């Protein structure tokens, strides 16, 4: 499963809005939406920002086949 899709599931399970995450990370909402839908690969810098904003260690989400 793509990292973006895992992050989207995490947000949905906790009631965290994508707009909040976009504001906290500085990632454009359109870009963030594409990442979370799995339509665009997440860059390392974006991943770091997302984990930091959510207060999570980088190991929280793992690439799965």
GROMACS .gro file of C-alpha atoms in nm:
model
   65
    1UNK     CA    1   0.000   0.000   0.000
    2UNK     CA    2   0.129   0.343  -0.090
    3UNK     CA    3   0.248   0.566   0.193
    4UNK     CA    4   0.000   0.837   0.095
    5UNK     CA    5  -0.295   0.601   0.121
    6UNK     CA    6  -0.174   0.483   0.464
    7UNK     CA    7  -0.150   0.843   0.579
    8UNK     CA    8  -0.500   0.914   0.446
    9UNK     CA    9  -0.640   0.620   0.644
   10UNK     CA   10  -0.460   0.745   0.956
   11UNK     CA   11  -0.612   1.091   0.913
   12UNK     CA   12  -0.963   0.954   0.855
   13UNK     CA   13  -0.946   0.723   1.157
   14UNK     CA   14  -0.856   1.018   1.380
   15UNK     CA   15  -1.081   1.281   1.224
   16UNK     CA   16  -0.787   1.494   1.109
   17UNK     CA   17  -0.872   1.717   0.813
   18UNK     CA   18  -0.648   1.731   0.509
   19UNK     CA   19  -0.674   2.110   0.513
   20UNK     CA   20  -0.527   2.114   0.866
   21UNK     CA   21  -0.238   1.892   0.757
   22UNK     CA   22  -0.175   2.107   0.450
   23UNK     CA   23  -0.158   2.416   0.668
   24UNK     CA   24   0.076   2.254   0.918
   25UNK     CA   25   0.313   2.120   0.653
   26UNK     CA   26   0.301   2.395   0.392
   27UNK     CA   27   0.214   2.135   0.128
   28UNK     CA   28  -0.037   2.268  -0.124
   29UNK     CA   29  -0.382   2.112  -0.073
   30UNK     CA   30  -0.402   1.988  -0.433
   31UNK     CA   31  -0.061   1.823  -0.402
   32UNK     CA   32  -0.149   1.672  -0.065
   33UNK     CA   33  -0.476   1.536  -0.204
   34UNK     CA   34  -0.292   1.369  -0.492
   35UNK     CA   35  -0.044   1.212  -0.249
   36UNK     CA   36  -0.319   1.082  -0.019
   37UNK     CA   37  -0.512   0.930  -0.309
   38UNK     CA   38  -0.199   0.752  -0.432
   39UNK     CA   39  -0.194   0.950  -0.757
   40UNK     CA   40   0.146   1.102  -0.683
   41UNK     CA   41   0.451   0.968  -0.503
   42UNK     CA   42   0.540   1.137  -0.180
   43UNK     CA   43   0.878   1.310  -0.164
   44UNK     CA   44   1.103   1.246   0.136
   45UNK     CA   45   1.077   1.611   0.245
   46UNK     CA   46   0.697   1.594   0.232
   47UNK     CA   47   0.696   1.271   0.431
   48UNK     CA   48   0.918   1.426   0.699
   49UNK     CA   49   0.690   1.729   0.723
   50UNK     CA   50   0.377   1.514   0.753
   51UNK     CA   51   0.523   1.291   1.025
   52UNK     CA   52   0.649   1.597   1.214
   53UNK     CA   53   0.311   1.772   1.192
   54UNK     CA   54   0.135   1.459   1.320
   55UNK     CA   55   0.396   1.407   1.594
   56UNK     CA   56   0.479   1.061   1.463
   57UNK     CA   57   0.811   0.880   1.416
   58UNK     CA   58   0.917   0.822   1.058
   59UNK     CA   59   0.871   0.447   1.103
   60UNK     CA   60   0.494   0.485   1.155
   61UNK     CA   61   0.410   0.429   0.789
   62UNK     CA   62   0.587   0.159   0.593
   63UNK     CA   63   0.599   0.080   0.226
   64UNK     CA   64   0.402  -0.236   0.162
   65UNK     CA   65   0.376  -0.442  -0.151
   0.00000   0.00000   0.00000
